[in-house]
Amino acid sequence: MGDRGGSGGPRRRRPGSRPSSQGGSGPAAAEEVRDVGAWGDSPAPDKDKDGDVDVGSGPWDLRCHRLQDSLFSSDSGFSNYRGILNWCVVMLILSNARLFLENLIKYGVLVDPLQVVSLFLKDPYRWPALCLVIVANIFAVAAFQVEKRLAVGALTEQAGLLLHVVNLATILCFPAAVAFLLESITPVGSVLALIVYTILFLKLFSYRDVNLWCRERRARAKAKAASASKKANGGAAQGTVSYPDNLTYRDLYYFLFAPTLCYELNFPRSPRVRKRFLLRRLLEMLFLTQLQVGLIQQWMVPTIQNSMKPFKDMDYSRIVERLLKLAVPNHLIWLIFFYWLFHSCLNAVAELMRFGDREFYRDWWNSESVTYFWENWNIPVHKWCLRHFYKPMLRRGSSKWLARTCVFLASAFFHEYLVSIPLRMFRLWAFTGMMAQIPLAWIVSRFFWGNYGNAAVWLTLIIGQPVAVLMYVHDYYVLNHEAPVAGA
């Protein structure tokens, strides 16, 4: 028996390996194995976790293939496409930079921050939109006084319901009449005032509902009068407010300014105001406001103005070209507006008021269906619709399809309300666009899944909004510019 550690000992050769010229033993054979690993068909030896050559791999260095899928195959399990995402961002920046430079060369610098003031005021000594906002306090106080009298039994539930209906109807009709009839108010001022009144309508609707639910619980628990107020509020925790102790002006105005549409007796509160967080949100608000104004003046306005002639001539190829050209800046401004409103503004208000629930949006950008998008992009409105509209209809025996259709119908009404009245024309483009979401939701859920569904949602967002913008701008242009000329 020979020494196994020596060079003369027997050596087992792997199948498929080539014997050395010296019998497969000794230093020459070892050198040949190293040469094949470094320069032959096999790759260099694997490295360990420290980056050094794995000297323990032995003759396995001769193997360079194994059973595996390509990275782009779905079976590979690979999901790290961060580099491709970065490439998409770079290409997006470069392509839009080219469009922006082309715009600057063609039109020059059109950004004028002072011009924005004229969108809010025609007469610097008359501020009708601001006056409308101040008058809104009357309707809030009226709802509060009705609830105070209902709490002590000075009004019946039927009388209280009638007063609330009249108050809520007036909230919608009064500013609409002022915006439609008063010549000194501008379209932008009208939009802002109507938005405030719409928010007030939704908040007072919720305020009335929650206080009604508290009274109903208290009535069911009047056998235990001592604990009725605790049951009405859903608990007896230390420091919480119970019905009817919540009926104060402090509580009402906290709710009116809080970034939510759904009333509660006890909102979640954050422990303190984070000054750095608040400062970042305020700086974002200032910067993004200027950015949106600049993009609208420099990019959107010239494109819209150049779209009027193709509409007048009914040149469909040019109309489609202008539509696609408008889609990019419109969608970019919409995305900036989303971040500005739902992240910067609402978080700033919530931080100032120490409002704890900061879920103002969810991951709508991953929407694979139209329904998922509408349920996740605007959480305050979605919560209100679910709590005060959708679920009450289901409890009354309505089907889910009917309840969902009614929710879209209400949303379509408010979209048209906020557009047609400030423009003083009724074309129902916004209403039609919202109601079209119902068949669109069915089509996307029926024929598109996964990434295809997500692409379909993005396509409707990018193309759908510019269509509505061009429709309203064209009709407004014809109504206010061409009609007087034709009459002359």
XYZ file of C-alpha atoms in Angstrom:
488
model
C 0.000 0.000 0.000
C 1.427 3.308 -0.987
C 1.278 6.643 0.778
C -1.988 8.386 -0.201
C -0.464 11.750 0.455
C 2.336 11.171 -2.042
C 2.492 11.802 -5.735
C 2.696 8.166 -6.687
C -0.627 7.081 -5.155
C -3.601 5.962 -7.263
C -5.988 8.732 -8.357
C -9.657 8.492 -9.414
C -10.472 10.496 -12.521
C -13.867 12.232 -13.011
C -15.903 11.153 -16.029
C -15.271 13.404 -18.960
C -11.923 14.730 -17.638
C -8.817 14.443 -19.748
C -5.896 12.415 -18.379
C -2.632 14.232 -18.082
C 0.416 13.335 -20.110
C 2.152 12.243 -16.928
C -0.420 9.734 -15.760
C -2.670 12.192 -13.983
C -0.437 12.580 -10.941
C 2.082 14.911 -9.533
C 2.505 18.657 -9.740
C 2.078 18.687 -13.508
C -1.418 17.264 -13.231
C -2.380 19.808 -10.607
C -1.033 22.592 -12.808
C -3.064 21.257 -15.754
C -6.265 21.314 -13.677
C -5.588 24.929 -12.720
C -4.982 25.843 -16.364
C -8.246 24.314 -17.503
C -10.132 26.095 -14.771
C -8.615 29.445 -15.656
C -8.305 29.304 -19.446
C -10.393 26.338 -20.690
C -14.117 25.975 -21.190
C -14.873 26.205 -17.470
C -15.127 29.537 -15.643
C -12.771 30.640 -12.944
C -13.260 28.965 -9.548
C -16.093 30.262 -7.369
C -15.278 32.703 -4.646
C -16.328 32.493 -1.039
C -18.120 35.203 0.911
C -14.857 37.087 1.466
C -14.128 37.259 -2.262
C -11.310 34.694 -2.185
C -11.046 31.636 -4.419
C -12.901 28.668 -2.948
C -10.001 26.214 -2.707
C -12.339 23.497 -1.470
C -14.300 23.207 -4.715
C -11.761 20.789 -6.185
C -12.472 19.222 -9.576
C -16.019 20.673 -9.617
C -14.454 23.804 -11.134
C -14.723 22.032 -14.492
C -18.556 22.429 -14.504
C -19.965 25.737 -15.778
C -23.616 24.892 -16.512
C -26.619 24.144 -14.384
C -30.377 23.910 -14.802
C -31.729 27.492 -14.714
C -34.117 29.886 -16.456
C -33.371 33.204 -18.118
C -33.974 36.192 -15.853
C -36.844 37.556 -17.946
C -38.695 34.219 -17.736
C -41.537 34.188 -15.233
C -40.274 30.870 -13.778
C -36.907 32.361 -12.826
C -38.305 34.127 -9.751
C -36.166 37.163 -10.507
C -37.790 40.459 -9.524
C -35.020 43.041 -9.147
C -35.605 45.373 -12.103
C -34.371 48.503 -10.350
C -31.890 49.264 -13.126
C -34.600 49.079 -15.785
C -36.797 51.370 -13.692
C -33.937 53.857 -13.433
C -33.485 53.609 -17.206
C -37.177 54.405 -17.710
C -36.861 57.435 -15.454
C -33.787 58.677 -17.343
C -35.526 58.208 -20.703
C -38.622 59.986 -19.398
C -36.546 62.929 -18.198
C -34.635 63.153 -21.481
C -37.745 62.950 -23.659
C -39.587 65.573 -21.633
C -36.486 67.762 -21.522
C -36.489 67.727 -25.326
C -40.155 68.750 -25.398
C -39.500 71.484 -22.862
C -36.555 72.897 -24.829
C -38.627 72.780 -28.004
C -41.362 74.698 -26.203
C -38.902 77.350 -24.972
C -37.408 77.809 -28.443
C -40.836 78.143 -30.049
C -42.671 80.330 -27.481
C -39.992 81.820 -25.251
C -40.566 82.188 -21.495
C -44.295 82.477 -20.797
C -44.199 82.009 -17.010
C -45.653 85.035 -15.216
C -46.514 84.454 -11.539
C -48.224 87.857 -11.259
C -50.656 86.909 -13.993
C -52.090 84.258 -11.675
C -53.597 86.999 -9.507
C -55.938 87.958 -12.341
C -57.357 84.436 -12.286
C -58.721 85.088 -8.805
C -59.666 88.769 -9.031
C -61.250 90.926 -11.692
C -61.637 93.883 -9.372
C -58.934 94.237 -6.657
C -61.508 95.902 -4.387
C -64.069 93.099 -4.658
C -63.343 89.565 -3.465
C -66.582 87.634 -4.061
C -65.033 84.162 -3.747
C -63.536 84.991 -0.339
C -66.852 86.461 0.791
C -68.568 83.243 -0.221
C -66.131 81.219 1.869
C -66.738 83.447 4.914
C -70.512 83.144 4.534
C -70.142 79.341 4.688
C -69.818 79.670 8.472
C -73.535 80.465 8.654
C -74.458 77.004 7.368
C -72.050 75.287 9.765
C -73.520 77.152 12.729
C -77.058 76.335 11.544
C -76.267 72.599 11.488
C -74.703 72.878 14.945
C -77.758 74.612 16.414
C -80.082 71.977 14.966
C -77.999 69.217 16.568
C -77.975 71.017 19.927
C -81.769 71.145 19.958
C -82.087 67.551 18.826
C -79.795 66.451 21.665
C -82.047 67.993 24.354
C -85.293 66.966 22.660
C -86.361 70.483 21.672
C -86.862 69.233 18.093
C -88.321 66.001 16.793
C -86.219 63.820 14.504
C -88.537 64.592 11.564
C -88.195 68.351 12.090
C -84.437 68.037 12.493
C -84.187 65.998 9.295
C -86.163 68.619 7.388
C -83.940 71.452 8.673
C -80.794 69.521 7.790
C -82.076 68.794 4.274
C -82.883 72.472 3.708
C -79.483 73.508 5.085
C -77.558 70.992 2.958
C -79.519 71.867 -0.193
C -78.817 75.557 0.383
C -75.099 74.792 0.774
C -75.062 73.481 -2.797
C -77.489 75.917 -4.402
C -76.458 79.254 -2.856
C -72.802 79.356 -4.053
C -73.834 77.942 -7.427
C -76.318 80.776 -7.915
C -73.753 83.396 -6.870
C -71.050 81.931 -9.128
C -73.440 81.683 -12.065
C -75.046 85.130 -11.753
C -72.310 87.363 -10.320
C -70.180 88.745 -13.156
C -67.303 89.919 -10.945
C -66.354 86.411 -9.827
C -63.734 84.590 -11.937
C -63.914 80.910 -12.948
C -60.939 80.011 -10.753
C -62.428 81.867 -7.790
C -65.729 80.079 -8.380
C -64.024 76.686 -8.434
C -62.276 77.324 -5.117
C -65.465 78.593 -3.459
C -67.506 75.651 -4.761
C -64.849 73.203 -3.548
C -65.111 74.701 -0.050
C -68.909 74.403 -0.106
C -68.758 70.840 -1.433
C -66.403 69.835 1.386
C -68.692 71.591 3.868
C -71.679 69.681 2.468
C -69.939 66.317 2.895
C -68.685 67.160 6.388
C -72.052 68.379 7.692
C -73.755 65.328 6.157
C -71.378 63.139 8.175
C -71.816 65.349 11.261
C -75.576 64.868 11.131
C -75.337 61.092 10.551
C -72.928 60.387 13.419
C -74.908 62.444 15.927
C -78.070 60.642 14.795
C -76.407 57.278 15.393
C -75.386 58.421 18.871
C -78.964 59.438 19.691
C -80.268 56.090 18.450
C -77.802 54.216 20.658
C -78.708 56.388 23.607
C -82.408 55.688 23.032
C -81.770 51.936 22.955
C -79.815 52.187 26.194
C -82.109 54.455 28.190
C -82.722 51.579 30.634
C -79.148 52.217 31.755
C -79.160 55.997 31.670
C -75.972 56.365 33.680
C -73.848 54.576 31.075
C -75.814 55.582 27.984
C -73.394 58.294 26.897
C -70.474 55.873 27.150
C -72.274 53.292 25.047
C -73.189 55.948 22.489
C -69.517 56.711 21.994
C -68.482 53.082 21.873
C -66.356 53.056 25.006
C -65.533 54.621 28.358
C -61.838 55.350 28.069
C -60.377 58.082 30.210
C -60.287 61.468 28.460
C -62.650 60.580 25.621
C -65.633 62.704 24.659
C -69.116 61.193 24.735
C -72.432 62.320 23.282
C -73.795 64.992 23.751
C -70.625 66.541 25.236
C -69.188 66.679 21.728
C -71.672 69.386 20.674
C -69.367 72.378 21.098
C -68.047 74.956 18.666
C -64.505 73.817 19.417
C -65.332 70.266 18.407
C -67.257 71.401 15.304
C -64.519 73.656 13.938
C -61.801 71.117 14.680
C -63.740 68.721 12.448
C -64.328 71.368 9.754
C -60.598 72.103 9.462
C -59.387 68.507 9.964
C -58.223 66.672 6.804
C -61.146 64.240 6.817
C -64.753 64.130 5.652
C -65.971 61.596 8.236
C -66.939 62.833 11.683
C -65.982 61.075 14.906
C -66.437 62.038 18.526
C -62.804 61.145 19.287
C -60.277 61.485 16.480
C -56.861 59.815 16.794
C -54.330 62.462 17.822
C -50.567 62.545 17.373
C -48.527 63.319 20.517
C -46.860 66.502 19.224
C -46.238 68.740 16.219
C -43.067 67.735 14.371
C -41.601 71.049 13.247
C -39.135 69.637 10.709
C -41.787 67.463 9.119
C -44.141 70.442 8.930
C -41.443 72.661 7.412
C -40.700 70.102 4.692
C -44.374 69.878 3.779
C -44.708 73.668 3.642
C -41.641 73.991 1.408
C -43.058 71.273 -0.858
C -46.345 73.135 -1.080
C -44.603 76.376 -2.066
C -42.290 74.773 -4.636
C -44.927 72.525 -6.232
C -47.408 75.393 -6.472
C -44.917 77.437 -8.466
C -44.018 74.397 -10.557
C -47.636 73.693 -11.464
C -48.280 77.318 -12.393
C -45.157 77.370 -14.545
C -46.005 74.134 -16.343
C -49.554 75.297 -17.044
C -48.463 78.680 -18.413
C -45.450 77.433 -20.358
C -46.629 74.060 -21.607
C -50.394 73.520 -21.438
C -51.756 76.917 -22.429
C -49.906 77.110 -25.808
C -50.902 73.527 -26.620
C -54.560 74.210 -25.843
C -54.537 77.443 -27.836
C -53.068 75.651 -30.844
C -55.781 72.992 -30.573
C -58.640 75.372 -31.329
C -58.091 75.521 -35.102
C -58.125 71.712 -35.627
C -61.366 71.575 -33.621
C -62.860 74.375 -35.676
C -61.863 72.703 -38.954
C -62.786 69.221 -37.630
C -59.360 67.984 -38.690
C -59.431 64.661 -36.841
C -55.808 63.714 -37.443
C -54.654 67.057 -36.037
C -57.099 66.736 -33.139
C -55.603 63.360 -32.198
C -52.090 64.791 -32.543
C -52.957 67.713 -30.246
C -54.628 65.353 -27.812
C -51.519 63.209 -27.535
C -49.354 66.300 -27.243
C -51.519 67.589 -24.397
C -51.582 64.218 -22.617
C -47.998 64.421 -21.348
C -48.083 67.850 -19.620
C -51.632 67.287 -18.383
C -50.747 63.969 -16.780
C -47.516 65.329 -15.307
C -49.390 68.249 -13.748
C -52.049 65.863 -12.425
C -49.379 63.719 -10.733
C -47.749 66.796 -9.206
C -51.163 68.002 -8.050
C -51.853 64.627 -6.424
C -48.618 64.771 -4.432
C -49.139 68.450 -3.609
C -52.668 67.935 -2.279
C -52.758 64.472 -0.745
C -49.249 64.369 0.674
C -47.967 67.891 1.184
C -51.139 69.878 1.971
C -53.122 67.295 3.916
C -50.082 66.212 5.918
C -49.285 69.843 6.738
C -52.833 70.450 7.991
C -52.836 67.157 9.894
C -49.512 68.009 11.541
C -50.736 71.432 12.637
C -53.918 69.938 14.093
C -52.167 66.808 15.419
C -54.605 64.692 13.426
C -53.394 61.108 13.721
C -54.917 59.321 10.719
C -52.615 60.138 7.793
C -53.949 57.569 5.322
C -54.950 60.003 2.608
C -54.088 57.637 -0.273
C -53.045 54.053 -0.897
C -51.066 52.401 -3.682
C -53.411 53.382 -6.504
C -50.469 53.348 -8.933
C -50.510 49.527 -8.669
C -54.190 49.387 -9.639
C -55.025 46.411 -11.830
C -58.673 47.463 -12.106
C -60.574 50.727 -12.388
C -62.481 49.930 -9.203
C -59.264 49.521 -7.219
C -58.049 52.902 -8.467
C -61.182 54.751 -7.348
C -61.083 53.010 -3.972
C -57.480 53.950 -3.223
C -56.452 57.243 -4.803
C -58.671 59.509 -2.642
C -59.166 57.856 0.752
C -61.097 60.704 2.489
C -63.784 60.660 -0.224
C -63.768 56.860 -0.417
C -64.308 56.548 3.339
C -67.190 59.020 3.191
C -68.868 57.209 0.289
C -68.426 53.839 1.983
C -69.666 55.001 5.390
C -72.500 57.366 4.477
C -73.648 56.178 1.052
C -72.654 52.639 0.022
C -73.186 50.736 3.294
C -76.473 52.500 4.192
C -77.850 51.493 0.784
C -76.814 47.877 1.388
C -78.488 47.916 4.806
C -81.698 49.118 3.144
C -81.654 46.109 0.828
C -80.033 47.549 -2.310
C -77.751 45.363 -4.378
C -74.014 46.010 -4.530
C -74.235 46.885 -8.215
C -76.956 49.486 -7.587
C -75.097 50.954 -4.605
C -71.872 51.206 -6.618
C -73.707 52.814 -9.528
C -75.283 55.394 -7.210
C -71.866 56.233 -5.772
C -70.503 56.881 -9.278
C -73.631 58.892 -10.061
C -73.059 61.139 -7.040
C -69.385 61.506 -7.938
C -70.322 62.395 -11.526
C -72.736 65.053 -10.254
C -70.088 66.748 -8.103
C -67.491 66.622 -10.894
C -69.909 68.367 -13.240
C -70.979 70.761 -10.473
C -67.383 71.898 -9.952
C -66.735 72.440 -13.675
C -69.911 73.591 -15.418
C -71.008 76.240 -12.921
C -67.696 78.169 -12.831
C -67.546 78.057 -16.648
C -71.254 79.028 -16.861
C -72.018 76.310 -19.385
C -73.443 72.804 -19.141
C -71.911 70.259 -21.470
C -71.874 67.190 -19.159
C -68.426 66.059 -20.294
C -67.264 65.483 -16.707
C -70.515 63.734 -15.831
C -70.238 61.484 -18.875
C -66.597 60.725 -18.132
C -67.392 59.615 -14.589
C -70.368 57.489 -15.594
C -68.229 55.886 -18.307
C -66.088 54.463 -15.489
C -68.811 51.861 -14.815
C -68.597 50.040 -18.189
C -64.851 50.712 -18.296
C -64.428 48.992 -14.921
C -66.291 45.961 -16.254
C -64.233 45.826 -19.466
C -60.883 46.082 -17.654
C -61.829 43.471 -15.030
C -63.204 41.144 -17.719
C -60.460 41.282 -20.353
C -57.310 42.580 -18.607
C -55.458 41.124 -15.631
C -52.227 41.818 -13.796
C -49.830 44.123 -15.583
C -52.220 44.464 -18.531
C -54.931 45.737 -16.203
C -52.503 48.186 -14.637
C -51.483 49.429 -18.097
C -55.160 49.865 -19.021
C -55.774 51.960 -15.887
C -52.774 54.164 -16.637
C -53.903 54.586 -20.244
C -57.350 55.793 -19.186
C -55.763 58.307 -16.805
C -53.298 59.632 -19.371
C -55.736 59.893 -22.293
C -59.100 60.424 -20.589
C -58.337 63.670 -18.776
C -56.956 65.572 -21.816
C -60.086 64.641 -23.784
C -62.304 66.282 -21.140
C -59.979 69.308 -20.919
C -60.063 69.881 -24.678
C -63.844 69.442 -24.805
C -64.460 72.076 -22.143
C -61.843 74.487 -23.500
C -63.238 74.206 -27.017
C -66.827 74.790 -25.871
C -65.757 77.675 -23.621
C -63.796 79.247 -26.480
C -66.722 78.949 -28.898
C -69.201 80.285 -26.349
C -67.165 83.285 -25.185
C -65.101 84.266 -28.229
C -66.713 83.143 -31.452
C -70.372 83.714 -30.563
C -70.125 87.523 -30.149
C -68.199 87.783 -33.430
C -70.826 85.749 -35.282
C -73.581 87.917 -33.867
C -71.828 91.056 -34.954
